[in-house]
Amino acid sequence: MNRKALAVLTPLTILIAFMEISGLPGAFIKCTIADIEPMIIPLTINFVFIGILAFAVLKGFHIQFDFGFSGKGLAGGLKKYGLPGILAGVGSFAAFYIGLYPFDYQPTLWKVLFEGIIYYVGVGIVEEFYVRGLFLNILERICSKSPRKTEAAVIISSVVFGLGHLPGVIGMGAEVIAFKLISTIGMGLYFGAIYKSTKNLWLPAILHFFIDICALPYCFTSEMFYPPLSMVILSAVYLLLGIYSFLILKRAKKEER
């Protein structure tokens, strides 16, 4: 990443982060379809605005940087690093299913498809683009003189990724905040490690999407809380995933030598 790219991509990253966390300008759009949560559609539309903005900036400033949105390394990366992410997703589904059972709501097909699947397509692509593709690479460029620049960039970006998920759980109690931090930082470490090891951004985007849709049981309940049993199980799952991420980075460093 050269100086020009760094100067352009840094404010772009901050702007996208603001748009994603605030939901603006999509939040101004009022749209109701069946029993879909009112904010889900505007937030999904906001992902389109973010995509248009990113495309315009990259093309307008002629930024030549390989973020990893290609097929190269995807199949091999899934084979080599995908299983732990898949198991984490399955574990999430099982934990939420057990914690929320019995279910008391019958959603429409619209809610399941849009709120449980389509929305998370945008989450996976957009968050991986600006957190790993932009922010992580910017940090690595800033720490370029350090022999552990990649590890530092992965850790810092993961902590910021975790902190960025806190606004949605403020007021839910210390245990929920702790759970959210452990799970999102653990995921961030994993996504960052497999991205830097394969140089393929589609890999963490796909696994991010898969893990997120494993929260599908929430479409079948009127209860909007994190069951204590689910938090205990998932805290352990994502703590292990985070530890595994350091093994990925260590192995990748050995392979580069």
CSV table of C-alpha atoms in Angstrom, one decimal:
chain,number,residue,atom,x,y,z
A,1,MET,CA,0.0,0.0,0.0
A,2,ASN,CA,1.6,3.2,-1.1
A,3,ARG,CA,1.3,6.7,0.5
A,4,LYS,CA,-1.4,7.8,-1.9
A,5,ALA,CA,-3.5,4.7,-1.2
A,6,LEU,CA,-3.0,5.2,2.5
A,7,ALA,CA,-4.1,8.8,2.4
A,8,VAL,CA,-7.3,7.9,0.4
A,9,LEU,CA,-8.2,4.6,2.1
A,10,THR,CA,-7.9,5.8,5.7
A,11,PRO,CA,-10.7,8.4,5.6
A,12,LEU,CA,-12.7,6.0,3.4
A,13,THR,CA,-12.4,3.4,6.2
A,14,ILE,CA,-13.6,5.9,8.8
A,15,LEU,CA,-16.5,7.0,6.7
A,16,ILE,CA,-17.7,3.5,5.9
A,17,ALA,CA,-17.4,2.5,9.6
A,18,PHE,CA,-19.5,5.5,10.5
A,19,MET,CA,-22.1,4.6,7.9
A,20,GLU,CA,-22.2,1.0,9.0
A,21,ILE,CA,-22.5,1.7,12.7
A,22,SER,CA,-25.0,4.6,12.4
A,23,GLY,CA,-27.0,3.1,9.5
A,24,LEU,CA,-26.9,6.5,7.7
A,25,PRO,CA,-28.0,7.5,5.2
A,26,GLY,CA,-30.1,4.3,4.8
A,27,ALA,CA,-31.8,4.8,8.2
A,28,PHE,CA,-33.7,7.7,6.6
A,29,ILE,CA,-35.5,5.3,4.4
A,30,LYS,CA,-38.9,4.1,5.7
A,31,CYS,CA,-39.9,0.7,4.4
A,32,THR,CA,-42.1,-2.0,5.9
A,33,ILE,CA,-42.4,-5.5,4.4
A,34,ALA,CA,-44.4,-8.2,6.2
A,35,ASP,CA,-42.9,-8.9,9.6
A,36,ILE,CA,-39.4,-7.9,8.9
A,37,GLU,CA,-37.8,-5.8,11.6
A,38,PRO,CA,-38.3,-2.1,10.4
A,39,MET,CA,-34.6,-1.3,10.5
A,40,ILE,CA,-33.3,-4.3,8.6
A,41,ILE,CA,-34.3,-3.1,5.1
A,42,PRO,CA,-32.8,0.4,5.6
A,43,LEU,CA,-29.6,-1.1,6.9
A,44,THR,CA,-29.4,-3.5,4.0
A,45,ILE,CA,-30.0,-0.6,1.5
A,46,ASN,CA,-27.2,1.2,3.4
A,47,PHE,CA,-24.8,-1.6,2.3
A,48,VAL,CA,-25.6,-0.6,-1.3
A,49,PHE,CA,-24.7,3.0,-0.6
A,50,ILE,CA,-21.4,1.9,1.0
A,51,GLY,CA,-20.6,-0.2,-2.1
A,52,ILE,CA,-21.3,2.7,-4.4
A,53,LEU,CA,-19.2,5.0,-2.2
A,54,ALA,CA,-16.3,2.6,-2.1
A,55,PHE,CA,-16.4,2.0,-5.9
A,56,ALA,CA,-16.5,5.7,-6.6
A,57,VAL,CA,-13.5,6.5,-4.4
A,58,LEU,CA,-11.4,3.6,-5.6
A,59,LYS,CA,-12.1,4.4,-9.3
A,60,GLY,CA,-12.1,8.2,-8.8
A,61,PHE,CA,-8.6,8.2,-7.1
A,62,HIS,CA,-7.3,5.4,-9.3
A,63,ILE,CA,-6.4,3.3,-6.3
A,64,GLN,CA,-4.5,0.1,-7.4
A,65,PHE,CA,-4.6,-2.2,-4.4
A,66,ASP,CA,-5.3,-6.0,-4.4
A,67,PHE,CA,-7.8,-6.4,-1.5
A,68,GLY,CA,-8.2,-10.1,-2.3
A,69,PHE,CA,-11.6,-10.2,-4.0
A,70,SER,CA,-10.7,-12.9,-6.4
A,71,GLY,CA,-11.0,-16.7,-6.7
A,72,LYS,CA,-7.3,-17.2,-6.1
A,73,GLY,CA,-6.6,-19.1,-2.9
A,74,LEU,CA,-10.3,-19.4,-2.1
A,75,ALA,CA,-10.8,-23.2,-2.5
A,76,GLY,CA,-7.5,-24.0,-0.9
A,77,GLY,CA,-8.2,-21.6,2.0
A,78,LEU,CA,-11.6,-23.1,2.7
A,79,LYS,CA,-10.1,-26.6,2.7
A,80,LYS,CA,-7.2,-25.6,4.9
A,81,TYR,CA,-8.9,-23.1,7.3
A,82,GLY,CA,-12.6,-23.3,6.8
A,83,LEU,CA,-13.6,-26.2,9.1
A,84,PRO,CA,-13.1,-24.4,12.5
A,85,GLY,CA,-15.3,-21.5,11.2
A,86,ILE,CA,-17.9,-23.9,10.0
A,87,LEU,CA,-17.9,-25.7,13.4
A,88,ALA,CA,-18.2,-22.4,15.2
A,89,GLY,CA,-21.2,-21.5,13.1
A,90,VAL,CA,-22.8,-24.9,13.7
A,91,GLY,CA,-22.0,-24.5,17.4
A,92,SER,CA,-23.7,-21.0,17.4
A,93,PHE,CA,-26.8,-22.4,15.8
A,94,ALA,CA,-27.0,-25.2,18.3
A,95,ALA,CA,-26.4,-22.9,21.3
A,96,PHE,CA,-29.1,-20.4,20.1
A,97,TYR,CA,-31.5,-23.2,19.3
A,98,ILE,CA,-31.1,-24.8,22.8
A,99,GLY,CA,-31.1,-21.4,24.6
A,100,LEU,CA,-34.2,-20.1,22.8
A,101,TYR,CA,-36.3,-23.3,22.7
A,102,PRO,CA,-39.3,-23.6,22.8
A,103,PHE,CA,-40.0,-21.2,20.0
A,104,ASP,CA,-43.1,-19.0,20.1
A,105,TYR,CA,-43.2,-17.3,16.8
A,106,GLN,CA,-44.0,-18.4,13.2
A,107,PRO,CA,-42.2,-15.9,10.8
A,108,THR,CA,-43.2,-15.3,7.2
A,109,LEU,CA,-40.9,-16.5,4.5
A,110,TRP,CA,-40.0,-12.8,3.8
A,111,LYS,CA,-38.6,-12.5,7.4
A,112,VAL,CA,-36.5,-15.7,7.2
A,113,LEU,CA,-35.1,-14.9,3.8
A,114,PHE,CA,-34.4,-11.2,4.2
A,115,GLU,CA,-33.7,-10.8,8.0
A,116,GLY,CA,-32.1,-14.2,8.4
A,117,ILE,CA,-30.1,-14.5,5.2
A,118,ILE,CA,-30.0,-11.6,2.7
A,119,TYR,CA,-29.1,-9.0,5.3
A,120,TYR,CA,-26.1,-11.1,6.4
A,121,VAL,CA,-24.8,-11.2,2.8
A,122,GLY,CA,-24.3,-7.5,3.1
A,123,VAL,CA,-22.8,-7.8,6.6
A,124,GLY,CA,-20.3,-10.4,5.5
A,125,ILE,CA,-19.1,-8.5,2.4
A,126,VAL,CA,-19.1,-4.9,3.8
A,127,GLU,CA,-17.6,-5.6,7.2
A,128,GLU,CA,-14.8,-7.8,5.8
A,129,PHE,CA,-14.1,-5.2,3.1
A,130,TYR,CA,-13.6,-2.2,5.5
A,131,VAL,CA,-12.4,-4.1,8.6
A,132,ARG,CA,-10.0,-6.6,7.0
A,133,GLY,CA,-9.5,-5.3,3.4
A,134,LEU,CA,-9.1,-1.7,4.4
A,135,PHE,CA,-8.4,-1.2,8.1
A,136,LEU,CA,-6.2,-4.3,8.7
A,137,ASN,CA,-4.1,-3.5,5.7
A,138,ILE,CA,-3.8,0.2,6.7
A,139,LEU,CA,-2.6,-0.9,10.2
A,140,GLU,CA,-0.1,-3.3,8.6
A,141,ARG,CA,1.2,-0.5,6.5
A,142,ILE,CA,1.5,1.8,9.5
A,143,CYS,CA,3.4,-0.9,11.4
A,144,SER,CA,5.5,-1.8,8.4
A,145,LYS,CA,8.8,-1.4,10.3
A,146,SER,CA,7.8,-4.0,12.9
A,147,PRO,CA,8.7,-7.7,12.4
A,148,ARG,CA,5.3,-8.5,13.8
A,149,LYS,CA,3.3,-6.1,11.8
A,150,THR,CA,0.8,-8.7,10.6
A,151,GLU,CA,0.1,-10.0,14.1
A,152,ALA,CA,-0.3,-6.4,15.4
A,153,ALA,CA,-2.6,-5.4,12.6
A,154,VAL,CA,-4.8,-8.5,13.1
A,155,ILE,CA,-5.1,-8.0,16.9
A,156,ILE,CA,-5.8,-4.3,16.7
A,157,SER,CA,-8.4,-4.6,13.9
A,158,SER,CA,-10.0,-7.5,15.8
A,159,VAL,CA,-10.3,-5.5,19.1
A,160,VAL,CA,-11.8,-2.5,17.2
A,161,PHE,CA,-14.1,-4.9,15.4
A,162,GLY,CA,-15.3,-6.2,18.8
A,163,LEU,CA,-15.7,-2.7,20.2
A,164,GLY,CA,-17.8,-1.7,17.2
A,165,HIS,CA,-20.4,-4.3,18.1
A,166,LEU,CA,-20.9,-2.9,21.6
A,167,PRO,CA,-23.4,-0.1,20.8
A,168,GLY,CA,-26.1,-2.7,20.1
A,169,VAL,CA,-25.8,-4.4,23.6
A,170,ILE,CA,-25.2,-1.3,25.8
A,171,GLY,CA,-27.7,-1.6,28.7
A,172,MET,CA,-28.0,-5.4,28.5
A,173,GLY,CA,-25.7,-6.1,31.4
A,174,ALA,CA,-22.0,-6.8,31.9
A,175,GLU,CA,-22.2,-10.4,31.1
A,176,VAL,CA,-23.7,-9.7,27.6
A,177,ILE,CA,-21.1,-7.1,26.9
A,178,ALA,CA,-18.3,-9.5,27.9
A,179,PHE,CA,-19.8,-12.2,25.7
A,180,LYS,CA,-20.1,-9.8,22.8
A,181,LEU,CA,-16.5,-8.8,23.1
A,182,ILE,CA,-15.2,-12.3,23.4
A,183,SER,CA,-17.2,-13.6,20.5
A,184,THR,CA,-16.6,-10.8,18.1
A,185,ILE,CA,-12.9,-10.4,18.9
A,186,GLY,CA,-12.4,-14.2,18.5
A,187,MET,CA,-14.2,-14.0,15.1
A,188,GLY,CA,-12.1,-11.0,14.1
A,189,LEU,CA,-8.8,-12.8,15.0
A,190,TYR,CA,-9.9,-15.8,12.9
A,191,PHE,CA,-11.1,-13.7,9.9
A,192,GLY,CA,-7.9,-11.6,10.0
A,193,ALA,CA,-5.7,-14.7,10.3
A,194,ILE,CA,-7.2,-16.6,7.4
A,195,TYR,CA,-7.3,-13.4,5.2
A,196,LYS,CA,-3.6,-12.6,5.7
A,197,SER,CA,-2.7,-16.3,5.3
A,198,THR,CA,-4.5,-16.8,2.0
A,199,LYS,CA,-4.6,-13.1,0.7
A,200,ASN,CA,-8.2,-13.9,-0.3
A,201,LEU,CA,-11.0,-11.6,1.1
A,202,TRP,CA,-13.8,-13.8,-0.1
A,203,LEU,CA,-12.8,-16.5,2.4
A,204,PRO,CA,-13.5,-14.5,5.6
A,205,ALA,CA,-16.5,-12.9,3.9
A,206,ILE,CA,-18.1,-16.3,3.2
A,207,LEU,CA,-17.3,-17.7,6.6
A,208,HIS,CA,-18.5,-14.4,8.3
A,209,PHE,CA,-21.8,-14.8,6.4
A,210,PHE,CA,-22.1,-18.5,7.4
A,211,ILE,CA,-21.5,-17.8,11.1
A,212,ASP,CA,-24.0,-14.9,11.1
A,213,ILE,CA,-26.8,-16.9,9.4
A,214,CYS,CA,-26.5,-19.5,12.2
A,215,ALA,CA,-28.4,-17.0,14.4
A,216,LEU,CA,-31.4,-18.0,12.3
A,217,PRO,CA,-33.3,-19.3,15.4
A,218,TYR,CA,-33.9,-15.7,16.4
A,219,CYS,CA,-36.4,-15.5,13.5
A,220,PHE,CA,-38.6,-18.0,15.3
A,221,THR,CA,-38.9,-16.3,18.6
A,222,SER,CA,-40.3,-13.1,20.1
A,223,GLU,CA,-37.5,-13.1,22.7
A,224,MET,CA,-34.7,-10.7,21.9
A,225,PHE,CA,-32.1,-11.6,24.4
A,226,TYR,CA,-28.9,-13.8,24.7
A,227,PRO,CA,-29.7,-17.0,26.7
A,228,PRO,CA,-27.1,-17.5,29.5
A,229,LEU,CA,-26.4,-21.0,28.4
A,230,SER,CA,-25.8,-19.9,24.8
A,231,MET,CA,-23.4,-17.2,26.0
A,232,VAL,CA,-21.3,-19.6,28.0
A,233,ILE,CA,-21.1,-22.1,25.1
A,234,LEU,CA,-20.3,-19.5,22.5
A,235,SER,CA,-17.8,-17.7,24.7
A,236,ALA,CA,-15.8,-20.9,24.9
A,237,VAL,CA,-16.2,-21.6,21.2
A,238,TYR,CA,-14.9,-18.2,20.1
A,239,LEU,CA,-12.2,-18.1,22.6
A,240,LEU,CA,-10.8,-21.3,21.1
A,241,LEU,CA,-11.3,-19.9,17.6
A,242,GLY,CA,-9.2,-16.8,18.6
A,243,ILE,CA,-6.4,-19.0,20.0
A,244,TYR,CA,-6.5,-21.1,16.9
A,245,SER,CA,-6.0,-17.9,14.9
A,246,PHE,CA,-2.5,-17.4,16.4
A,247,LEU,CA,-1.6,-20.9,15.3
A,248,ILE,CA,-2.7,-20.0,11.7
A,249,LEU,CA,-0.5,-16.8,11.8
A,250,LYS,CA,2.5,-18.7,13.2
A,251,ARG,CA,2.2,-21.4,10.5
A,252,ALA,CA,1.8,-18.8,7.7
A,253,LYS,CA,4.9,-17.1,8.9
A,254,LYS,CA,6.9,-20.3,8.8
A,255,GLU,CA,5.7,-21.1,5.3
A,256,GLU,CA,6.9,-17.6,4.2
A,257,ARG,CA,10.5,-18.3,5.3
